[in-house]
Coordinates of C-alpha atoms in Angstrom, one line a residue:
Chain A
X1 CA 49.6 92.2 97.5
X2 CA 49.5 95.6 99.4
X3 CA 53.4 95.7 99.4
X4 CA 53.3 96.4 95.9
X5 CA 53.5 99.3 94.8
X6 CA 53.0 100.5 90.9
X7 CA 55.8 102.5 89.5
X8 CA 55.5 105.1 86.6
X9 CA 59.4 104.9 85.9
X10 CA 60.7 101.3 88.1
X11 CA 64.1 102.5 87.4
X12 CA 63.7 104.8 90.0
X13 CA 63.5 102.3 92.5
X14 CA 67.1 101.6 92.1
X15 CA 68.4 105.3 91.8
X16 CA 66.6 106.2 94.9
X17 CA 68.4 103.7 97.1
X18 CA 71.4 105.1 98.8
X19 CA 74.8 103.3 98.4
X20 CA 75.5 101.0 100.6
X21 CA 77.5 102.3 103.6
X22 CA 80.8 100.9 103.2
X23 CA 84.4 101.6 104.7
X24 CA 87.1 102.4 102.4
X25 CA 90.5 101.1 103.8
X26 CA 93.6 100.6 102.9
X27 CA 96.0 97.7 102.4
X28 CA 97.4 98.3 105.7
X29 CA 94.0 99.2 107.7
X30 CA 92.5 96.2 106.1
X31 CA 95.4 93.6 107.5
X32 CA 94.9 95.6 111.1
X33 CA 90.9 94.8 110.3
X34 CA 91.3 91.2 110.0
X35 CA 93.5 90.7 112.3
X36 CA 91.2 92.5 115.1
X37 CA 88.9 89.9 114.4
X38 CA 91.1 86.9 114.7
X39 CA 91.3 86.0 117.8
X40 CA 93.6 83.0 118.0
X41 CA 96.4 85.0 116.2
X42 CA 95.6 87.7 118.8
X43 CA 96.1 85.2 121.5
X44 CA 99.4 83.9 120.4
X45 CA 100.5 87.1 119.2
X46 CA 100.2 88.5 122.9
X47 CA 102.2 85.3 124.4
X48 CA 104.5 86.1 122.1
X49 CA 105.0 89.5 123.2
X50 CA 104.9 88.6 126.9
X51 CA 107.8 86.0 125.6
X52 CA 109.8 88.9 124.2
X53 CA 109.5 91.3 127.3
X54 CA 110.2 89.0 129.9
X55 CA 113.3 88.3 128.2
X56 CA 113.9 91.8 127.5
X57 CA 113.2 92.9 131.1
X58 CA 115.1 89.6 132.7
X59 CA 117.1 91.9 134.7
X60 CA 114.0 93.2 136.4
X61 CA 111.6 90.2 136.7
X62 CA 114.4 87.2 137.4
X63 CA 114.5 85.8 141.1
X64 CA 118.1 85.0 141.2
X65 CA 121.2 85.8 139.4
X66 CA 121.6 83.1 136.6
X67 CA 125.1 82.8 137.3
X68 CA 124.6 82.0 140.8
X69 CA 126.1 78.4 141.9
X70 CA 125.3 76.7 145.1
X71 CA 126.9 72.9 145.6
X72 CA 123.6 71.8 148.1
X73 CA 121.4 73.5 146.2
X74 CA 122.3 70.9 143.1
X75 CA 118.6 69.4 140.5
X76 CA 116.3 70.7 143.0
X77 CA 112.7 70.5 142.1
X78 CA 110.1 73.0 141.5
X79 CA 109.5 75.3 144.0
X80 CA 112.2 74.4 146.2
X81 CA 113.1 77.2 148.6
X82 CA 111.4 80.1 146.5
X83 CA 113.4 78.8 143.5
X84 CA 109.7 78.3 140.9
X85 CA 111.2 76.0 138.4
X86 CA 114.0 74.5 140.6
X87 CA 118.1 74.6 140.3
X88 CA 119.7 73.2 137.7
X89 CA 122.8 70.7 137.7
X90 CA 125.2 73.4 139.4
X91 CA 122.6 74.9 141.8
X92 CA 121.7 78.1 139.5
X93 CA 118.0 79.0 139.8
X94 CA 116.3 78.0 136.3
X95 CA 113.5 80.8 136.1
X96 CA 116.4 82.8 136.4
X97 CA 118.2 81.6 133.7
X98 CA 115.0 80.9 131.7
X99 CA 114.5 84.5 131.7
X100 CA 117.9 85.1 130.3
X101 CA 118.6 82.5 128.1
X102 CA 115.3 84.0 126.5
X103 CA 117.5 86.6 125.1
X104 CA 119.9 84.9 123.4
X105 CA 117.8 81.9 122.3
X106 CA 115.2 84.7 120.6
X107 CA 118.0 87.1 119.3
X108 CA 119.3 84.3 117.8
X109 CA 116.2 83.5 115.9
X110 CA 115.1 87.0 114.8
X111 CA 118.3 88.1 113.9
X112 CA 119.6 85.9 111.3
X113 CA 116.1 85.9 109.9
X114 CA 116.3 89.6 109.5
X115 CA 119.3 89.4 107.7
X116 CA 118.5 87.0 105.5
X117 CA 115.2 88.7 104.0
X118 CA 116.9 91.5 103.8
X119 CA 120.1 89.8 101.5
X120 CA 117.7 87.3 100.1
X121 CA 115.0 89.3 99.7
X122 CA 116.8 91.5 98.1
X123 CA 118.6 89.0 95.9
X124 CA 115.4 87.3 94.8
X125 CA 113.4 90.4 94.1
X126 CA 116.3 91.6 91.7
X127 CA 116.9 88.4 89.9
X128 CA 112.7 87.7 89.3
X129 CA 112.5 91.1 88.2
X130 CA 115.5 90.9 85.8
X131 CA 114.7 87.5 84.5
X132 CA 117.1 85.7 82.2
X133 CA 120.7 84.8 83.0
X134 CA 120.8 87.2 86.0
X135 CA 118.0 85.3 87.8
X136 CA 119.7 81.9 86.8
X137 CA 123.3 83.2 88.4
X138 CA 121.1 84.0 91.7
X139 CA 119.3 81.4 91.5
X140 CA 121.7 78.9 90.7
X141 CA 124.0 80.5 93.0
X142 CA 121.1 79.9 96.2
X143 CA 121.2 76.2 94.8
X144 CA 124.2 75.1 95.8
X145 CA 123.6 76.1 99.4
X146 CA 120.3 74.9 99.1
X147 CA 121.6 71.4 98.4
X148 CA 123.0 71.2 101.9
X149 CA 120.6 70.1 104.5
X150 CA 120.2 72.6 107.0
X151 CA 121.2 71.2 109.7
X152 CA 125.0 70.5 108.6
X153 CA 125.5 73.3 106.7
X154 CA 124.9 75.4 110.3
X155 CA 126.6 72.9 111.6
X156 CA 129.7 72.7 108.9
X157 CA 129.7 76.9 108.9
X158 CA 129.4 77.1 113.0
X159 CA 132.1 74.0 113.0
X160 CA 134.7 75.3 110.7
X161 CA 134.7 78.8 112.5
X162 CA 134.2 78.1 115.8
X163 CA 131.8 78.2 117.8
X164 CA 130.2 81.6 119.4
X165 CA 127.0 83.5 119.3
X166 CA 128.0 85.6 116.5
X167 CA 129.3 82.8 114.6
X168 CA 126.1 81.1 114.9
X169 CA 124.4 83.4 114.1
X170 CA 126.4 84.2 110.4
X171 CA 125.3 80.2 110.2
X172 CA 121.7 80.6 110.4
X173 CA 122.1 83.3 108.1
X174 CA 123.3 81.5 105.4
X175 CA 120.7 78.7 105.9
X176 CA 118.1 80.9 105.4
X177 CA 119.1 83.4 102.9
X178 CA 118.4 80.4 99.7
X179 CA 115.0 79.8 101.1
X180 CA 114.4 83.6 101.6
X181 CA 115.8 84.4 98.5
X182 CA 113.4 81.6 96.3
X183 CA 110.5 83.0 97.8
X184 CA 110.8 86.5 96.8
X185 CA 112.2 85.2 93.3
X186 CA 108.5 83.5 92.7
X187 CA 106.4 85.9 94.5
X188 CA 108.5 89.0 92.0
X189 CA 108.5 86.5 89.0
X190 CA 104.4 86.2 89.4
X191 CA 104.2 89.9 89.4
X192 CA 106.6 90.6 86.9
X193 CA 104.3 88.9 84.3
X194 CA 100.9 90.9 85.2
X195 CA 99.3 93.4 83.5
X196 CA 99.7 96.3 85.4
X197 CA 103.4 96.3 85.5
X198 CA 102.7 96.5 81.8
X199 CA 100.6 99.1 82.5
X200 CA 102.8 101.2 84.9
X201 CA 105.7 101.1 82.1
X202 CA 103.1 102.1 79.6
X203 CA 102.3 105.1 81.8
X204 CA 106.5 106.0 81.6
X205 CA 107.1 104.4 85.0
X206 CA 111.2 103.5 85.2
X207 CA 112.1 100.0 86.5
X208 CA 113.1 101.4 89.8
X209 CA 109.7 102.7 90.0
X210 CA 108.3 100.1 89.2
X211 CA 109.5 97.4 91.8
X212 CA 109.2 100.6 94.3
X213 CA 105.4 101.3 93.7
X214 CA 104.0 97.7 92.6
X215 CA 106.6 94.7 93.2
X216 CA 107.8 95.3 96.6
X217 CA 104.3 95.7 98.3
X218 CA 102.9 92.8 96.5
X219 CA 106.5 90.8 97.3
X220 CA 106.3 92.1 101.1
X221 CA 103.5 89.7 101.8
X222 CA 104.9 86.7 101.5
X223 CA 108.4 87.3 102.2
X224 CA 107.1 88.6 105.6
X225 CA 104.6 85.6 106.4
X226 CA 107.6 83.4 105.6
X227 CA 110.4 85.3 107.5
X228 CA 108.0 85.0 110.3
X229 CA 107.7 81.1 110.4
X230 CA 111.4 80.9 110.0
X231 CA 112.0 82.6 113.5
X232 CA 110.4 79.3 115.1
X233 CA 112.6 77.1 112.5
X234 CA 115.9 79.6 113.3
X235 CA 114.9 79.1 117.4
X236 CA 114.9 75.3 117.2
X237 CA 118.3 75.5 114.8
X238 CA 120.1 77.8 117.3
X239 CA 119.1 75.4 120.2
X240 CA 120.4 72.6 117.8
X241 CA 123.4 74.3 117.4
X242 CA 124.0 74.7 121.5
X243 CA 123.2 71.6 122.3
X244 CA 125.8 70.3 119.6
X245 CA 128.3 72.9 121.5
X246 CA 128.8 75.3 118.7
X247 CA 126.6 77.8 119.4
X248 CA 126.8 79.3 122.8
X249 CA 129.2 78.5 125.2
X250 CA 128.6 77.6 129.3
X251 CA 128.1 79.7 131.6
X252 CA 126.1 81.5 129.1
X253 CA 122.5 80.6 130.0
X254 CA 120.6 79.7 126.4
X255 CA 117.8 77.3 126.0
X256 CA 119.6 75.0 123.8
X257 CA 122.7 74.9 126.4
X258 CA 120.6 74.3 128.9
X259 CA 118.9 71.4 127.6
X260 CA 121.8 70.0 126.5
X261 CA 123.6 70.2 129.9
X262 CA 120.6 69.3 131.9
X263 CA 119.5 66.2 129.8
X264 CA 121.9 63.8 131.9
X265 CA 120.2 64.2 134.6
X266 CA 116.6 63.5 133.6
X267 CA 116.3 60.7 136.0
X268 CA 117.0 62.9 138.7
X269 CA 114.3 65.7 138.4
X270 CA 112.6 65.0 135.1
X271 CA 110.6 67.8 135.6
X272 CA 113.1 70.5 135.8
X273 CA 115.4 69.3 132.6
X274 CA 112.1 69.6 130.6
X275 CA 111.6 73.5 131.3
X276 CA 114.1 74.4 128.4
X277 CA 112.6 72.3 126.3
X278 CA 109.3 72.9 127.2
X279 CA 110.1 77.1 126.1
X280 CA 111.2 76.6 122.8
X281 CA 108.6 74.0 122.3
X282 CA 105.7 77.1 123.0
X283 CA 107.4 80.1 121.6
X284 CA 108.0 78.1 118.6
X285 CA 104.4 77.2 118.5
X286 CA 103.6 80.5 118.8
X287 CA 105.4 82.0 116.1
X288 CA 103.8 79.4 113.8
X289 CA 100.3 80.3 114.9
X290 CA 100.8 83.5 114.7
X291 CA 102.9 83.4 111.1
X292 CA 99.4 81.5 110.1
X293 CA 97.3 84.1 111.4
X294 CA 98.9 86.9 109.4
X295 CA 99.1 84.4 106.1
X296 CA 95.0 85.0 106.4
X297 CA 95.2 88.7 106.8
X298 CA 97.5 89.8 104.3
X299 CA 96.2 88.3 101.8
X300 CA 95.0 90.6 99.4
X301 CA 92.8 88.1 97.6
X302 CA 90.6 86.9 99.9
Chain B
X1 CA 86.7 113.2 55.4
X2 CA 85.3 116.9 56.0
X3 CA 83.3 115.7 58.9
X4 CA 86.2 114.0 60.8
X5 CA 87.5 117.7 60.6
X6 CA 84.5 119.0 61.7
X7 CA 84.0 117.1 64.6
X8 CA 87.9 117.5 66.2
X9 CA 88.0 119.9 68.8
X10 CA 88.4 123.2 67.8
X11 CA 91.5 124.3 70.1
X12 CA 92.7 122.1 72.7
X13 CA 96.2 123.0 73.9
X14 CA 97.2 119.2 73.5
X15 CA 96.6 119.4 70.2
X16 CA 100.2 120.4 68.6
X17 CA 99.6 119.3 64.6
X18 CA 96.2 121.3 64.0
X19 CA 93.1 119.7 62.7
X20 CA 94.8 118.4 59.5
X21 CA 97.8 116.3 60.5
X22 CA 96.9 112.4 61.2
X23 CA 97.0 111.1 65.0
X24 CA 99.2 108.6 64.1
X25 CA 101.0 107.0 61.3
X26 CA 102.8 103.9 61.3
X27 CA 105.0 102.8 58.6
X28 CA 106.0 99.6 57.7
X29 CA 106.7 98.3 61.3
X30 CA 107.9 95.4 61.7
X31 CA 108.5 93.3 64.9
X32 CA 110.3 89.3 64.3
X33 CA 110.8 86.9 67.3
X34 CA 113.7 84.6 67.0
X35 CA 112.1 81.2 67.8
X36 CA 115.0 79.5 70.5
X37 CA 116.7 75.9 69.2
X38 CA 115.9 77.3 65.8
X39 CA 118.5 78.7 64.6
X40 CA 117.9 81.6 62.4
X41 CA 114.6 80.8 62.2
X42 CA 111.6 83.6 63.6
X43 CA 108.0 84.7 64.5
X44 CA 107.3 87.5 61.8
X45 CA 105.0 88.7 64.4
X46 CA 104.2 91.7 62.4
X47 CA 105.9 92.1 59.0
X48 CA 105.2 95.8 57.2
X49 CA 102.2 97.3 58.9
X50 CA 101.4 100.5 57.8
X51 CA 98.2 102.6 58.7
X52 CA 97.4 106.5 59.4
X53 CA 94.7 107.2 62.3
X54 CA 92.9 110.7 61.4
X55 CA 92.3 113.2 64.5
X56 CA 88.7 111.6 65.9
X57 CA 89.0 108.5 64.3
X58 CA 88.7 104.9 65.2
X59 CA 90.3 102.2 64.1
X60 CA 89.7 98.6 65.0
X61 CA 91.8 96.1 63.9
X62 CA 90.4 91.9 63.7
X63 CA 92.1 89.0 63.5
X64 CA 92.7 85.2 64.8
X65 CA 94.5 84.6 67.7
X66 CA 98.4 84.6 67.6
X67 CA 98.5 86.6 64.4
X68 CA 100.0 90.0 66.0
X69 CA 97.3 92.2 67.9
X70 CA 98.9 92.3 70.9
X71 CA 102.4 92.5 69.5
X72 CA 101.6 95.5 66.7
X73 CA 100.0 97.4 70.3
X74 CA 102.8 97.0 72.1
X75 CA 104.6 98.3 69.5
X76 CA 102.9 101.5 69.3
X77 CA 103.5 102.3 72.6
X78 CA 107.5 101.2 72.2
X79 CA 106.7 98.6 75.1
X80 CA 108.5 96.7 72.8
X81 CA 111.0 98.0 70.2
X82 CA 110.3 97.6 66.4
X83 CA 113.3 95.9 64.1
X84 CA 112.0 98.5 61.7
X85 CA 109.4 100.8 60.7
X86 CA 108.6 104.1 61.9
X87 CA 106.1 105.8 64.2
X88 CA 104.4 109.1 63.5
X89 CA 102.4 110.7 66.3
X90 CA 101.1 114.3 65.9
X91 CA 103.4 115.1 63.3
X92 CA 106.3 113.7 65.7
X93 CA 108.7 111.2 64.7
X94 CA 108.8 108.6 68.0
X95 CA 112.3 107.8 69.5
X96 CA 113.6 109.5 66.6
X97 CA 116.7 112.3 67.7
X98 CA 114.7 115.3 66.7
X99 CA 111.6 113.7 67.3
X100 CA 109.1 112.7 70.3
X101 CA 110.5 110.5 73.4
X102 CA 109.2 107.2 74.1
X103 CA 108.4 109.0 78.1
X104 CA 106.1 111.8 76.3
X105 CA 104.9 109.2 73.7
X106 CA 103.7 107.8 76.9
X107 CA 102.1 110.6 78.8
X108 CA 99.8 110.8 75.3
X109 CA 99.0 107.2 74.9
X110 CA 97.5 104.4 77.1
X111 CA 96.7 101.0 76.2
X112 CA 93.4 99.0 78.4
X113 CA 94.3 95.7 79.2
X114 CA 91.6 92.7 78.3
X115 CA 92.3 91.0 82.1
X116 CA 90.7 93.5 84.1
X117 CA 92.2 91.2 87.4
X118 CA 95.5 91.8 86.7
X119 CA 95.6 95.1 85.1
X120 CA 95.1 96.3 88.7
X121 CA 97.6 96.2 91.4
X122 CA 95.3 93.8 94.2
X123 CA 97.6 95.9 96.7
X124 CA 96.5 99.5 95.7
X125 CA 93.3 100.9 95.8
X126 CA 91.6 101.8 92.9
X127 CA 92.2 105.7 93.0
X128 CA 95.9 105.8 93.7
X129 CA 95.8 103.1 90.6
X130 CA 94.4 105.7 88.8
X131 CA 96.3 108.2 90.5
X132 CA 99.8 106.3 89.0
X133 CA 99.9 107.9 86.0
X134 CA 100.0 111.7 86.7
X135 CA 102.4 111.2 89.6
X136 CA 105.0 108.9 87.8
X137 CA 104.5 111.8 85.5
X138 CA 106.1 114.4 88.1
X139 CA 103.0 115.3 89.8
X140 CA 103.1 115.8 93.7
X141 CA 101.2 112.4 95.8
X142 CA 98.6 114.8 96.9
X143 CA 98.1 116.4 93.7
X144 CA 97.9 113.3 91.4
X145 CA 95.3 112.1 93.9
X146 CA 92.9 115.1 93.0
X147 CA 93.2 114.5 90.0
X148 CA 92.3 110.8 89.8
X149 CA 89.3 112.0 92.6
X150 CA 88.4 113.9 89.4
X151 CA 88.6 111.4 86.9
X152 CA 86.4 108.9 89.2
X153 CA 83.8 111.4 89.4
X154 CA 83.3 112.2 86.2
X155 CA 83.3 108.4 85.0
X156 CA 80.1 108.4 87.4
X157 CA 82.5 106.3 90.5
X158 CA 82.1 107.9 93.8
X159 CA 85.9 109.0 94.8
X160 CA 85.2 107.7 98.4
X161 CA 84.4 104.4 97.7
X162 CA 87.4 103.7 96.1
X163 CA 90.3 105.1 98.1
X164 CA 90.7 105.7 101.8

């Protein structure tokens, strides 16, 4: 009963209290917020950056030179004369060509992925923001490679052009550009049909200002969390593409090759003709997790 | 009627038609939406509405649902061309050759949406939503900032709380 106190004015109870200290950030600060305090993302995130430098640095940190054959030194098995992961069929050291093939195997899931969200992107914001028989021509358009599966239309593309890193990589680009180009055409449709837009061309706001100052940022999201689980889908297709022969071509050291070349002799050292598979299997994981992680911190709703 | 004249504001620099000319007149606007796989058939969303707003007036305007509010608002802020009909604000023909353009119209008039969740940009904070208007308006980033600091303020929102 002591804790009470009587009040001549109890409104002044409230107006006394100070406002609760609280943080302003901004969109940006917030996502860097959250994901400071996600830990798993963190995790994968930094395995996927070691990924990225050790194949970016594979001149420094490989062993061996990947090219390197040796006729005795033939399916070796881990750690056989300093050679960590063992040889490979023609005696080439595998970290080695690990490291390497790193390169190719993750240019070749990142690039085509960047140049699809950019063309799709691009493409999809335009036709949800114009609506109407432009949308439908995009869209349509995105439909007819969209009916293809995935797969063989990489494979038809990489097929009828031959094969070739650059050639496989104008495939993947054209598998993912539909997908790419749907997801910005939903995530611009949504917008188009909110209030504020309304709002920002009641305030004299031209289209291109429009889609500069409130469509892009709230497009971005999305577009971004999906281009980022497409670099795991785009790694697996590019090793698809290898093993089928029309990606990369031997010597070439690529994770797809590899396994491809390596798989005859599993019997011999099991061990070693898993390695390949065994990277793609983890970075792609990564990617996911990570791709997951930043779905949860850029979402402006939460 | 003398009393709405007394209360206007004596001399404010936006005010361009003096004390005596009505805020804004509409006439006989009218606003039909061809229904689709009806052929010639259409909404007559708003059919001839005509009203004059005095200088410190309010008007309020009631009615069921679907029978034009919306439509007859957007209207007066040319979101959405009239068929017909003409709009008179401050003495100034709207979209009219020697009248007022739809981009000052707009610098003058402001419409408050009823869904406060999406009348705001989730990806903007609240000040440089407020801040839109003076700098799609020409004003510098910095500038149109201050000035929505000052708007905040004076609604009784602390600035800081609502921008980084």
């Amino acid at each position: 009963m002591a804790d009470i106190v009587a009040l001549d004015r109890p409104l002044d109870a409230f107006a006394e209290q100070a406002p609760p200290a609280t943080r302003v950030r901004g969109y940006w600060q917030s996502v860097f917020y959250r994901l400071r305090h996600d830990p798993v993302t963190l995790v994968f995130a930094s395995i996927v950056l070691l990924i990225v430098l050790a194949a970016l640095f594979a001149p420094l940190i490989a062993p061996f030179d990947p090219y390197k054959e040796s006729i005795v030194g033939r399916l070796k098995p881990f750690g056989w004369r300093e050679h960590l992961l063992g040889t490979d069929e023609l005696g080439r050291d595998m970290l080695s060509r690990l490291l390497y093939g790193g390169r190719i195997s993750l240019s070749m899931g990142v690039v085509p992925v960047l140049i699809a969200t950019l063309i799709g992107g691009m493409l999809g914001v335009i036709g949800g923001f114009a609506g109407g028989r432009v949308n439908t021509a995009i869209m349509r358009t995105m439909d007819v490679f969209y009916a293809f599966p995935s797969v063989l239309l990489a494979v038809a593309i990489a097929g009828a052009m031959g094969g070739g890193i650059g050639n496989g990589m104008l495939a993947l680009t054209l598998v993912f550009t539909p997908p790419m180009c749907r997801v910005a055409e939903t995530a611009t449709t949504q917008v188009r049909a909110l209030d504020y837009i309304e709002a920002a061309r009641a305030s004299g706001a031209s289209t291109a200002a429009i889609i500069r100052y409130h469509v892009l940022g709230n497009v971005l999201g999305p577009v971004f969390i999906y281009a980022s689980s497409l670099v795991s889908v785009a790694i697996l297709l590019a090793s698809g593409l290898s093993f089928l022969g029309l990606g990369v071509r031997p010597p070439t050291p690529d994770w797809g090759l590899m396994l491809s070349t390596l798989r005859q002799s599993i019997y011999v050292v099991p061990a070693v003709c898993a390695v390949p598979g065994v990277a793609i299997f983890i970075t792609s994981i990564c990617f996911n997790l990570v791709s997951d992680g930043l779905r949860a911190a850029m979402d402006v709703r939460m | 009627m003398a009393e709405v004249i007394a209360l206007s504001p004596a001399l404010d620099p936006r005010d361009r038609g003096g004390p005596l000319q009505p805020m804004l007149i509409a006439r006989d606007l009218r606003k039909h939406f061809p229904v689709k796989g009806a052929r010639g058939k259409s909404v007559q969303a708003v059919d001839g509405v005509s009203f004059t707003v005095r200088k410190g007036e309010t008007l309020g305007i009631v009615g069921e649902s679907g029978c034009g509010k919306t439509t007859l608002a957007r209207l007066l802020l040319h979101l959405i061309v009239p068929d017909a009909g003409e709009l008179i604000f401050d003495g100034e023909a709207v979209n009219a050759p020697d009248g007022l353009s739809v981009n000052a119209l707009r610098r003058q008039v402001q419409m408050v949406f009823q869904d406060s969740y999406s009348s705001l940009n989730p990806r903007m904070p609240i000040r440089d939503s407020v801040a839109f208007g003076p700098f799609i308006q020409g004003r510098e980033k910095p500038e149109a900032r201050n000035i929505a600091r000052d708007i905040l303020a004076k609604v009784g929102l602390d600035p800081d709380l609502f921008g980084p």
